[in-house]
Amino acid sequence: FHLASPFLSIKPHLTALGYLLVIIGLVQLAREWWSKLGVRIWSILAVTLAFLLTAVIQLEAFYPFLQNRVIPAKMDVTNELYGWKDVGERVEEIRMEMADDSGTNTVFIFSYRYQLVSQLAFYLPGRPEVYCLNDWLDAYDFFQRPEELLEKDGIFVCDNRFDRKPEEFCRFDSIQPEKDLVIFRGGREARRFFIFRCYNFEGIKKQ
């Protein structure tokens, strides 16, 4: 993974299995070398640092004391825990409006990142299928059929972290943005969702 990372898109968590194996070896080495003062000092420092970083992340998830002070809201990953119920309710309202306007119940919901798609699928009322439409390969390509959506209307959702627009990936007759859905934490803006009404799906754009 380290050798391939300069040339390919590598996610940090892909190397997790390797680190788990390394930990086993490090524990054995620590046991053998524990009598050495330097090993004890570095081991204690490492465990202490890991504990402190874990505690900071857990506290930030409940009380955003770092947000907009040390790190910008967009980079605070604990904000990913908030706003899903609100966006689910808003998307369902729009879906009902579009279904009434078209006289059908075939409005589909989609995004372009698996993180957004999976969260929407859980928080939308009734938990409908949410489509992941983009121009690269991911797990959703193996069990979804975008061709079944042709000529249907859709609702696209993204946020201020993953903020690419639907016209970058898909062809529609027309696309209409909704008013931004702003989510607050502790009186400060934590994240912002962007919702688009998309009419008459014509397919995915190929690069």
XYZ file of N, CA, C and O in Angstrom:
828
model
N 0.826 -1.208 0.000
C 0.000 0.000 0.000
C 0.864 1.263 0.000
O 0.566 2.225 -0.694
N 1.932 1.254 0.783
C 2.784 2.441 0.843
C 3.480 2.685 -0.487
O 3.641 3.828 -0.915
N 3.899 1.613 -1.163
C 4.567 1.762 -2.443
C 3.596 2.220 -3.527
O 3.963 2.959 -4.438
N 2.331 1.786 -3.415
C 1.339 2.134 -4.432
C 0.713 3.505 -4.216
O 0.160 4.095 -5.147
N 0.804 4.026 -2.989
C 0.098 5.261 -2.653
C 0.469 6.471 -3.518
O -0.392 7.327 -3.761
N 1.724 6.617 -4.013
C 1.993 7.782 -4.876
C 1.285 7.722 -6.226
O 1.156 8.739 -6.902
N 0.827 6.521 -6.622
C 0.283 6.354 -7.964
C -1.207 6.033 -7.977
O -1.882 6.242 -8.981
N -1.747 5.518 -6.860
C -3.143 5.106 -6.797
C -3.841 5.758 -5.616
O -3.193 6.249 -4.689
N -5.180 5.744 -5.655
C -5.962 6.267 -4.540
C -6.016 5.219 -3.428
O -6.646 4.172 -3.575
N -5.317 5.494 -2.333
C -5.233 4.550 -1.219
C -5.889 5.177 0.009
O -5.547 6.288 0.402
N -6.833 4.466 0.612
C -7.489 4.947 1.827
C -6.663 4.568 3.058
O -6.085 3.474 3.110
N -6.622 5.439 4.062
C -5.810 5.125 5.257
C -6.208 3.822 5.936
O -5.351 3.104 6.460
N -7.513 3.511 5.931
C -7.955 2.316 6.659
C -7.597 1.014 5.935
O -7.707 -0.065 6.516
N -7.164 1.091 4.677
C -6.836 -0.128 3.948
C -5.629 -0.843 4.548
O -5.464 -2.050 4.374
N -4.791 -0.113 5.251
C -3.599 -0.721 5.852
C -3.843 -1.220 7.278
O -2.912 -1.693 7.927
N -5.083 -1.119 7.748
C -5.381 -1.458 9.146
C -4.995 -2.890 9.492
O -4.459 -3.161 10.579
N -5.253 -3.841 8.591
C -4.925 -5.243 8.880
C -3.436 -5.411 9.113
O -3.008 -6.153 10.003
N -2.625 -4.693 8.343
C -1.185 -4.774 8.528
C -0.757 -4.262 9.892
O 0.115 -4.852 10.548
N -1.370 -3.175 10.341
C -1.026 -2.624 11.652
C -1.411 -3.593 12.771
O -0.713 -3.701 13.787
N -2.521 -4.293 12.609
C -2.920 -5.268 13.630
C -1.870 -6.355 13.789
O -1.545 -6.786 14.907
N -1.317 -6.811 12.676
C -0.272 -7.833 12.736
C 1.006 -7.275 13.360
O 1.678 -7.967 14.131
N 1.334 -6.028 13.045
C 2.538 -5.408 13.604
C 2.410 -5.269 15.119
O 3.388 -5.455 15.854
N 1.204 -4.961 15.609
C 0.997 -4.786 17.054
C 1.362 -6.061 17.813
O 1.959 -6.013 18.892
N 1.026 -7.212 17.240
C 1.352 -8.483 17.901
C 2.858 -8.605 18.095
O 3.354 -8.975 19.176
N 3.593 -8.277 17.039
C 5.043 -8.344 17.142
C 5.611 -7.319 18.112
O 6.557 -7.618 18.868
N 5.051 -6.121 18.133
C 5.533 -5.077 19.035
C 5.296 -5.450 20.499
O 6.126 -5.150 21.366
N 4.163 -6.085 20.777
C 3.890 -6.516 22.154
C 4.938 -7.532 22.611
O 5.449 -7.469 23.741
N 5.270 -8.456 21.711
C 6.295 -9.454 22.068
C 7.657 -8.797 22.298
O 8.366 -9.118 23.256
N 8.003 -7.838 21.434
C 9.278 -7.138 21.616
C 9.290 -6.348 22.923
O 10.305 -6.299 23.627
N 8.161 -5.704 23.251
C 8.087 -4.938 24.495
C 8.279 -5.839 25.708
O 8.928 -5.453 26.689
N 7.725 -7.041 25.638
C 7.889 -7.982 26.753
C 9.353 -8.375 26.918
O 9.861 -8.484 28.032
N 10.036 -8.601 25.787
C 11.431 -9.042 25.848
C 12.354 -7.914 26.282
O 13.367 -8.151 26.936
N 12.023 -6.679 25.896
C 12.912 -5.540 26.166
C 12.418 -4.642 27.293
O 12.925 -3.541 27.471
N 11.416 -5.096 28.055
C 10.810 -4.234 29.071
C 11.814 -3.821 30.153
O 11.650 -2.777 30.804
N 12.828 -4.579 30.327
C 13.825 -4.244 31.356
C 14.632 -2.999 30.986
O 15.266 -2.379 31.855
N 14.622 -2.622 29.714
C 15.368 -1.442 29.277
C 14.542 -0.187 29.544
O 13.366 -0.105 29.165
N 15.152 0.796 30.161
C 14.442 2.013 30.555
C 13.853 2.744 29.351
O 12.707 3.211 29.403
N 14.597 2.834 28.279
C 14.115 3.545 27.097
C 12.855 2.935 26.524
O 11.931 3.642 26.102
N 12.812 1.601 26.511
C 11.618 0.915 25.983
C 10.408 1.212 26.854
O 9.304 1.451 26.350
N 10.595 1.184 28.175
C 9.479 1.473 29.079
C 8.964 2.899 28.884
O 7.761 3.139 28.838
N 9.893 3.849 28.754
C 9.494 5.251 28.595
C 8.697 5.440 27.294
O 7.616 6.038 27.289
N 9.228 4.922 26.182
C 8.531 5.089 24.900
C 7.193 4.360 24.875
O 6.219 4.837 24.282
N 7.123 3.210 25.526
C 5.851 2.468 25.572
C 4.797 3.245 26.347
O 3.643 3.352 25.912
N 5.186 3.795 27.476
C 4.243 4.576 28.301
C 3.804 5.835 27.560
O 2.623 6.198 27.559
N 4.762 6.505 26.893
C 4.412 7.706 26.119
C 3.437 7.372 24.989
O 2.486 8.116 24.728
N 3.673 6.256 24.308
C 2.802 5.863 23.193
C 1.382 5.575 23.672
O 0.402 6.023 23.065
N 1.245 4.822 24.761
C -0.075 4.495 25.293
C -0.775 5.763 25.802
O -1.985 5.954 25.579
N -0.026 6.643 26.454
C -0.605 7.886 26.972
C -1.112 8.766 25.827
O -2.217 9.320 25.889
N -0.308 8.904 24.775
C -0.718 9.713 23.623
C -1.959 9.128 22.959
O -2.895 9.872 22.598
N -2.000 7.804 22.803
C -3.170 7.156 22.197
C -4.422 7.398 23.028
O -5.502 7.674 22.486
N -4.284 7.310 24.349
C -5.420 7.546 25.235
C -5.909 8.991 25.122
O -7.111 9.254 25.041
N -4.975 9.952 25.119
C -5.355 11.365 25.047
C -6.051 11.690 23.728
O -7.067 12.386 23.706
N -5.520 11.188 22.621
C -6.141 11.452 21.317
C -7.534 10.834 21.235
O -8.465 11.443 20.701
N -7.679 9.631 21.769
C -8.992 8.978 21.783
C -9.980 9.776 22.626
O -11.140 9.975 22.234
N -9.522 10.270 23.786
C -10.396 11.056 24.659
C -10.827 12.351 23.983
O -11.993 12.759 24.083
N -9.904 13.006 23.270
C -10.237 14.256 22.570
C -11.316 14.020 21.522
O -12.284 14.782 21.417
N -11.168 12.956 20.754
C -12.155 12.660 19.705
C -13.518 12.355 20.312
O -14.560 12.810 19.809
N -13.535 11.590 21.403
C -14.807 11.261 22.042
C -15.487 12.511 22.603
O -16.704 12.689 22.471
N -14.713 13.398 23.213
C -15.278 14.635 23.755
C -15.784 15.540 22.641
O -16.846 16.159 22.759
N -15.035 15.624 21.549
C -15.426 16.484 20.433
C -16.753 16.036 19.817
O -17.532 16.850 19.334
N -17.018 14.727 19.866
C -18.268 14.213 19.299
C -19.490 14.730 20.053
O -20.567 14.885 19.478
N -19.329 15.023 21.354
C -20.449 15.484 22.165
C -20.420 16.988 22.422
O -21.455 17.630 22.535
N -19.199 17.526 22.526
C -19.069 18.967 22.763
C -17.988 19.512 21.821
O -16.804 19.252 22.012
N -18.380 20.256 20.781
C -17.419 20.689 19.751
C -16.511 21.829 20.203
O -16.623 22.964 19.736
N -15.587 21.536 21.113
C -14.712 22.583 21.633
C -13.564 22.914 20.672
O -12.918 23.955 20.806
N -13.292 22.051 19.690
C -12.241 22.327 18.716
C -12.770 22.984 17.450
O -12.037 23.694 16.762
N -14.035 22.765 17.174
C -14.628 23.226 15.921
C -14.571 24.743 15.805
O -14.982 25.469 16.715
N -14.076 25.202 14.657
C -13.935 26.629 14.342
C -12.965 27.359 15.266
O -12.851 28.575 15.196
N -12.290 26.617 16.141
C -11.247 27.215 16.972
C -9.884 26.667 16.540
O -8.970 27.423 16.241
N -9.783 25.344 16.548
C -8.542 24.690 16.151
C -8.644 24.154 14.731
O -7.703 24.242 13.946
N -9.781 23.572 14.412
C -9.996 23.016 13.074
C -11.300 23.570 12.509
O -12.249 23.826 13.250
N -11.364 23.775 11.178
C -12.613 24.260 10.580
C -13.696 23.189 10.635
O -13.406 21.986 10.684
N -14.947 23.620 10.642
C -16.072 22.686 10.764
C -16.044 21.629 9.671
O -16.390 20.470 9.899
N -15.614 22.015 8.470
C -15.587 21.065 7.349
C -14.647 19.901 7.614
O -14.871 18.782 7.133
N -13.586 20.134 8.383
C -12.598 19.102 8.644
C -12.852 18.346 9.939
O -12.136 17.402 10.261
N -13.861 18.738 10.704
C -14.198 18.065 11.956
C -15.056 16.846 11.635
O -16.252 16.962 11.367
N -14.462 15.659 11.659
C -15.178 14.451 11.242
C -16.319 14.096 12.189
O -17.221 13.340 11.811
N -16.311 14.617 13.421
C -17.413 14.311 14.332
C -18.716 14.961 13.861
O -19.796 14.542 14.279
N -18.630 15.958 12.985
C -19.849 16.552 12.432
C -20.612 15.579 11.549
O -21.793 15.785 11.268
N -19.915 14.516 11.109
C -20.583 13.502 10.290
C -21.687 12.788 11.069
O -22.546 12.136 10.478
N -21.684 12.914 12.387
C -22.702 12.255 13.208
C -24.005 13.035 13.257
O -25.017 12.523 13.742
N -24.017 14.255 12.745
C -25.156 15.143 12.948
C -25.835 15.514 11.622
O -25.197 15.577 10.580
N -27.140 15.749 11.720
C -27.899 16.288 10.598
C -28.623 15.277 9.740
O -29.444 15.660 8.894
N -28.372 13.992 9.958
C -28.952 12.993 9.068
C -30.466 12.895 9.202
O -31.173 12.710 8.203
N -30.977 13.006 10.401
C -32.435 12.955 10.589
C -33.108 14.129 9.878
O -34.143 13.968 9.213
N -32.497 15.314 9.968
C -33.062 16.499 9.323
C -33.051 16.373 7.805
O -34.043 16.690 7.138
N -31.935 15.911 7.264
C -31.869 15.799 5.802
C -32.785 14.679 5.307
O -33.384 14.775 4.231
N -32.921 13.609 6.099
C -33.840 12.540 5.708
C -35.277 13.018 5.617
O -35.994 12.702 4.671
N -35.689 13.802 6.598
C -37.053 14.339 6.592
C -37.260 15.308 5.437
O -38.310 15.298 4.776
N -36.252 16.158 5.173
C -36.385 17.133 4.092
C -36.426 16.445 2.726
O -37.241 16.800 1.859
N -35.578 15.452 2.519
C -35.579 14.721 1.255
C -36.908 14.002 1.035
O -37.444 13.984 -0.073
N -37.470 13.449 2.090
C -38.765 12.772 1.961
C -39.863 13.762 1.587
O -40.742 13.445 0.769
N -39.829 14.971 2.154
C -40.805 15.994 1.781
C -40.707 16.324 0.282
O -41.728 16.420 -0.411
N -39.494 16.494 -0.191
C -39.287 16.813 -1.606
C -39.714 15.649 -2.490
O -40.330 15.844 -3.546
N -39.399 14.429 -2.058
C -39.799 13.249 -2.850
C -41.306 13.168 -3.001
O -41.820 12.879 -4.093
N -42.039 13.455 -1.917
C -43.498 13.424 -1.978
C -44.031 14.510 -2.912
O -44.957 14.277 -3.687
N -43.427 15.697 -2.864
C -43.849 16.776 -3.750
C -43.613 16.416 -5.217
O -44.477 16.633 -6.072
N -42.435 15.867 -5.520
C -42.117 15.500 -6.892
C -42.992 14.353 -7.381
O -43.407 14.320 -8.539
N -43.299 13.416 -6.491
C -44.172 12.299 -6.868
C -45.576 12.797 -7.172
O -46.222 12.344 -8.136
N -46.074 13.749 -6.391
C -47.401 14.316 -6.646
C -47.428 15.081 -7.960
O -48.396 15.008 -8.727
N -46.353 15.816 -8.250
C -46.300 16.601 -9.483
C -46.267 15.726 -10.722
O -46.887 16.039 -11.744
N -45.549 14.609 -10.644
C -45.416 13.732 -11.814
C -46.535 12.705 -11.912
O -46.726 12.080 -12.956
N -47.254 12.517 -10.797
C -48.325 11.521 -10.796
C -47.819 10.099 -10.679
O -48.562 9.140 -10.880
N -46.526 9.933 -10.349
C -45.949 8.596 -10.171
C -45.210 8.546 -8.843
O -44.986 9.560 -8.200
N -44.820 7.349 -8.464
C -44.066 7.175 -7.219
C -42.693 6.582 -7.524
O -42.221 5.673 -6.856
N -42.070 7.095 -8.601
C -40.817 6.510 -9.076
C -39.632 7.454 -8.899
O -38.614 7.313 -9.564
N -39.755 8.431 -8.026
C -38.652 9.354 -7.777
C -37.567 8.622 -6.978
O -37.834 8.074 -5.913
N -36.347 8.618 -7.495
C -35.258 7.931 -6.793
C -34.335 8.950 -6.115
O -34.317 10.135 -6.458
N -33.573 8.468 -5.154
C -32.674 9.310 -4.367
C -31.251 8.813 -4.590
O -31.002 7.604 -4.610
N -30.326 9.749 -4.752
C -28.963 9.327 -5.058
C -27.938 10.354 -4.588
O -28.251 11.499 -4.281
N -26.694 9.900 -4.530
C -25.547 10.756 -4.302
C -24.378 10.135 -5.047
O -24.559 9.181 -5.812
N -23.179 10.636 -4.825
C -22.035 10.103 -5.568
C -20.970 9.488 -4.669
O -20.009 8.904 -5.171
N -21.116 9.601 -3.339
C -20.158 9.032 -2.404
C -20.854 7.987 -1.550
O -21.971 8.199 -1.067
N -20.166 6.845 -1.330
C -20.790 5.774 -0.557
C -21.101 6.202 0.866
O -22.046 5.708 1.481
N -20.300 7.135 1.435
C -20.579 7.597 2.793
C -21.957 8.258 2.881
O -22.745 7.986 3.798
N -22.255 9.124 1.934
C -23.545 9.809 1.909
C -24.680 8.841 1.596
O -25.749 8.892 2.212
N -24.439 7.962 0.647
C -25.487 7.017 0.227
C -25.892 6.098 1.369
O -27.090 5.888 1.627
N -24.929 5.545 2.079
C -25.246 4.594 3.145
C -25.976 5.274 4.307
O -26.921 4.706 4.873
N -25.563 6.492 4.656
C -26.229 7.212 5.744
C -27.654 7.598 5.351
O -28.591 7.488 6.150
N -27.831 8.059 4.132
C -29.180 8.403 3.670
C -30.095 7.181 3.678
O -31.258 7.268 4.070
N -29.574 6.054 3.238
C -30.382 4.834 3.194
C -30.891 4.447 4.577
O -31.981 3.878 4.715
N -30.104 4.764 5.602
C -30.518 4.422 6.968
C -31.523 5.421 7.532
O -32.475 5.034 8.217
N -31.340 6.706 7.246
C -32.145 7.735 7.901
C -33.385 8.161 7.126
O -34.252 8.835 7.688
N -33.497 7.797 5.868
C -34.704 8.152 5.129
C -35.896 7.346 5.636
O -35.764 6.154 5.928
N -37.061 7.970 5.769
C -38.255 7.232 6.191
C -38.527 6.048 5.271
O -38.510 6.175 4.044
N -38.764 4.894 5.861
C -39.017 3.700 5.066
C -37.768 3.040 4.540
O -37.835 1.953 3.951
N -36.623 3.687 4.705
C -35.334 3.163 4.253
C -35.375 2.637 2.813
O -35.154 1.446 2.556
N -35.644 3.512 1.862
C -35.661 3.091 0.451
C -34.243 2.861 -0.059
O -33.264 3.242 0.589
N -34.152 2.275 -1.228
C -32.838 2.112 -1.842
C -32.319 3.482 -2.284
O -33.037 4.259 -2.897
N -31.074 3.755 -1.963
C -30.429 5.005 -2.375
C -29.303 4.630 -3.330
O -28.512 3.731 -3.046
N -29.219 5.314 -4.439
C -28.282 4.955 -5.490
C -26.988 5.760 -5.397
O -26.999 6.939 -5.038
N -25.897 5.081 -5.715
C -24.583 5.713 -5.757
C -24.175 5.813 -7.226
O -23.760 4.817 -7.835
N -24.320 7.002 -7.805
C -24.052 7.209 -9.228
C -22.813 8.084 -9.385
O -22.791 9.230 -8.941
N -21.795 7.542 -10.013
C -20.552 8.276 -10.243
C -19.837 7.660 -11.435
O -20.356 6.735 -12.079
N -18.643 8.154 -11.720
C -17.902 7.676 -12.893
C -16.695 6.825 -12.513
O -15.730 6.732 -13.255
N -16.731 6.207 -11.315
C -15.678 5.281 -10.924
C -16.309 4.032 -10.325
O -17.516 3.962 -10.091
N -15.486 3.040 -10.074
C -15.978 1.754 -9.579
C -16.004 1.746 -8.059
O -15.021 2.104 -7.403
N -17.150 1.350 -7.474
C -17.232 1.103 -6.040
C -18.182 -0.066 -5.811
O -18.695 -0.653 -6.767
N -18.405 -0.415 -4.546
C -19.190 -1.610 -4.230
C -20.600 -1.541 -4.790
O -21.183 -2.574 -5.167
N -21.175 -0.341 -4.869
C -22.548 -0.208 -5.341
C -22.700 -0.633 -6.802
O -23.794 -0.990 -7.238
N -21.629 -0.591 -7.571
C -21.714 -0.987 -8.981
C -22.033 -2.466 -9.143
O -22.471 -2.882 -10.215
N -21.830 -3.252 -8.100
C -22.036 -4.688 -8.213
C -23.466 -5.124 -7.900
O -23.829 -6.270 -8.164
N -24.269 -4.253 -7.316
C -25.642 -4.672 -7.011
C -26.696 -3.628 -7.346
O -27.878 -3.822 -7.026
N -26.325 -2.549 -8.002
C -27.317 -1.584 -8.468
C -27.289 -1.494 -9.985
O -26.242 -1.688 -10.607
N -28.438 -1.187 -10.577
C -28.565 -1.108 -12.033
C -29.063 0.280 -12.416
O -30.269 0.519 -12.478
N -28.167 1.215 -12.687
C -28.584 2.579 -13.031
C -29.459 2.658 -14.266
O -30.267 3.584 -14.402
N -29.325 1.691 -15.160
C -30.151 1.725 -16.379
C -31.639 1.600 -16.069
O -32.481 2.028 -16.878
N -31.984 1.053 -14.918
C -33.390 0.955 -14.533
C -33.980 2.311 -14.157
O -35.197 2.447 -14.036
N -33.124 3.313 -13.989
C -33.581 4.643 -13.581
C -33.812 5.583 -14.757
O -34.260 6.714 -14.552
N -33.520 5.143 -15.952
C -33.648 6.010 -17.121
C -35.056 6.595 -17.243
O -36.049 5.885 -17.032
N -35.106 7.894 -17.522
C -36.345 8.674 -17.709
C -37.090 8.928 -16.402
O -38.194 9.476 -16.421
N -36.498 8.551 -15.279
C -37.119 8.835 -13.984
C -36.529 10.122 -13.399
O -35.439 10.558 -13.765
N -37.267 10.720 -12.461
C -36.792 11.906 -11.750
C -36.051 11.467 -10.486
O -36.342 10.403 -9.921
N -35.113 12.289 -10.057
C -34.332 11.929 -8.885
C -34.051 13.111 -7.978
O -34.245 14.268 -8.347
N -33.587 12.799 -6.773
C -33.175 13.809 -5.790
C -31.722 13.518 -5.432
O -31.399 12.418 -4.973
N -30.874 14.500 -5.646
C -29.445 14.354 -5.375
C -29.086 15.073 -4.081
O -29.550 16.199 -3.841
N -28.269 14.429 -3.251
C -27.863 14.997 -1.965
C -26.344 14.963 -1.844
O -25.711 13.930 -2.116
N -25.759 16.085 -1.446
C -24.346 16.125 -1.085
C -24.193 17.096 0.085
O -25.191 17.646 0.566
N -22.977 17.282 0.558
C -22.786 18.214 1.675
C -21.539 19.055 1.445
O -20.934 18.997 0.369
N -21.167 19.844 2.437
C -20.044 20.760 2.251
C -18.695 20.052 2.278
O -17.670 20.662 1.959
N -18.679 18.788 2.635
C -17.439 18.016 2.576
C -17.298 17.326 1.224
O -16.258 17.388 0.587
N -18.343 16.652 0.816
C -18.393 16.037 -0.509
C -19.395 16.854 -1.332
O -20.596 16.570 -1.312
N -18.886 17.859 -2.029
C -19.777 18.891 -2.566
C -19.819 18.966 -4.091
O -20.139 20.008 -4.653
N -19.504 17.882 -4.769
C -19.613 17.901 -6.226
C -21.080 17.844 -6.633
O -21.916 17.259 -5.951
N -21.401 18.446 -7.751
C -22.788 18.620 -8.185
C -23.230 17.474 -9.097
O -22.409 16.806 -9.742
N -24.540 17.227 -9.194
C -25.022 16.069 -9.966
C -24.698 16.133 -11.450
O -24.487 15.100 -12.088
N -24.615 17.348 -12.022
C -24.341 17.449 -13.453
C -22.918 17.011 -13.807
O -22.614 16.799 -14.991
N -22.065 16.853 -12.800
C -20.714 16.376 -13.068
C -20.693 14.886 -13.379
O -19.738 14.398 -14.003
N -21.727 14.153 -12.953
C -21.746 12.707 -13.124
C -22.898 12.203 -13.986
O -22.775 11.165 -14.621
N -24.011 12.933 -13.964
C -25.229 12.417 -14.594
C -25.809 13.425 -15.580
O -25.603 14.630 -15.461
N -26.577 12.886 -16.527
C -27.285 13.730 -17.487
C -28.770 13.744 -17.142
O -29.394 12.683 -16.990
N -29.324 14.930 -17.006
C -30.751 15.136 -16.766
C -31.259 16.234 -17.699
O -30.478 17.066 -18.173
N -32.560 16.241 -17.927
C -33.152 17.336 -18.699
C -32.958 18.665 -17.982
O -32.622 19.682 -18.590
N -33.190 18.667 -16.670
C -33.010 19.886 -15.887
C -32.685 19.528 -14.448
O -33.052 18.448 -13.965
N -31.984 20.446 -13.780
C -31.580 20.270 -12.383
C -31.873 21.562 -11.640
O -31.455 22.642 -12.072
N -32.604 21.448 -10.523
C -32.990 22.627 -9.756
C -32.492 22.497 -8.315
O -32.897 21.564 -7.612
N -31.635 23.411 -7.867
C -31.145 23.334 -6.480
C -32.196 23.787 -5.483
O -32.974 24.704 -5.750
N -32.212 23.130 -4.342
C -33.065 23.537 -3.229
C -32.285 24.489 -2.318
O -31.070 24.654 -2.464
N -32.964 25.094 -1.377
C -32.301 25.927 -0.385
C -31.398 25.055 0.478
O -31.765 23.943 0.859
N -30.186 25.544 0.782
C -29.243 24.779 1.600
C -29.862 24.424 2.944
O -30.559 25.239 3.565
N -29.587 23.202 3.405
C -30.015 22.768 4.729
C -28.819 22.890 5.664
O -27.835 22.150 5.547
N -28.874 23.832 6.590
C -27.748 24.129 7.474
C -27.962 23.444 8.828
O -29.039 23.554 9.423
N -26.935 22.759 9.300
C -26.985 22.038 10.569
C -26.068 22.754 11.566
O -24.915 23.066 11.260
N -26.596 23.009 12.770
C -25.843 23.721 13.799
C -25.502 22.789 14.966
O -26.282 21.898 15.300
N -24.333 23.046 15.562
C -23.931 22.386 16.807
C -23.366 23.443 17.737
O -22.477 24.204 17.363
N -23.880 23.495 18.940
C -23.359 24.460 19.902
C -23.460 25.896 19.433
O -22.600 26.719 19.758
N -24.500 26.191 18.648
C -24.697 27.547 18.158
C -23.859 27.911 16.958
O -23.928 29.041 16.471
N -23.050 26.983 16.444
C -22.215 27.242 15.275
C -22.606 26.314 14.132
O -23.066 25.194 14.361
N -22.390 26.787 12.910
C -22.685 25.946 11.752
C -21.713 24.774 11.717
O -20.497 24.953 11.707
N -22.276 23.557 11.697
C -21.449 22.355 11.694
C -21.282 21.791 10.291
O -20.203 21.336 9.916
N -22.351 21.807 9.523
C -22.282 21.290 8.157
C -23.448 21.833 7.351
O -24.391 22.395 7.911
N -23.376 21.610 6.059
C -24.399 22.144 5.167
C -24.697 21.088 4.100
O -23.778 20.567 3.454
N -25.973 20.772 3.943
C -26.392 19.824 2.917
C -26.922 20.578 1.701
O -27.593 21.608 1.831
N -26.640 20.028 0.518
C -27.133 20.582 -0.740
C -28.038 19.545 -1.399
O -27.639 18.385 -1.575
N -29.232 19.952 -1.745
C -30.232 19.047 -2.314
C -30.654 19.583 -3.673
O -30.875 20.784 -3.836
N -30.782 18.688 -4.655
C -31.133 19.079 -6.018
C -32.293 18.217 -6.529
O -32.287 16.997 -6.347
N -33.250 18.876 -7.173
C -34.305 18.152 -7.897
C -33.809 17.919 -9.320
O -33.461 18.871 -10.026
N -33.792 16.674 -9.730
C -33.253 16.308 -11.039
C -34.356 15.622 -11.863
O -34.989 14.674 -11.378
N -34.557 16.095 -13.086
C -35.681 15.618 -13.895
C -35.211 14.878 -15.148
O -34.363 15.357 -15.886
N -35.786 13.681 -15.328
C -35.571 12.833 -16.509
C -34.114 12.391 -16.635
O -33.341 12.935 -17.426
N -33.768 11.373 -15.873
C -32.414 10.814 -15.882
C -32.089 10.214 -17.253
O -32.853 9.411 -17.785
N -30.952 10.611 -17.816
C -30.557 10.148 -19.141
C -29.301 9.287 -19.117
O -28.813 8.880 -20.172
N -28.753 9.040 -17.938
C -27.590 8.172 -17.843
C -26.414 8.822 -17.139
O -26.404 10.014 -16.855
N -25.392 8.005 -16.881
C -24.185 8.460 -16.214
C -23.190 8.955 -17.259
O -22.994 8.311 -18.295
N -22.560 10.049 -16.971
C -21.516 10.554 -17.862
C -20.266 9.689 -17.717
O -19.850 9.361 -16.624
N -19.676 9.338 -18.819
C -18.448 8.562 -18.817
C -17.262 9.466 -19.117
O -17.311 10.290 -20.018
N -16.218 9.292 -18.322
C -15.027 10.116 -18.516
C -14.176 9.576 -19.665
O -14.107 8.401 -19.881
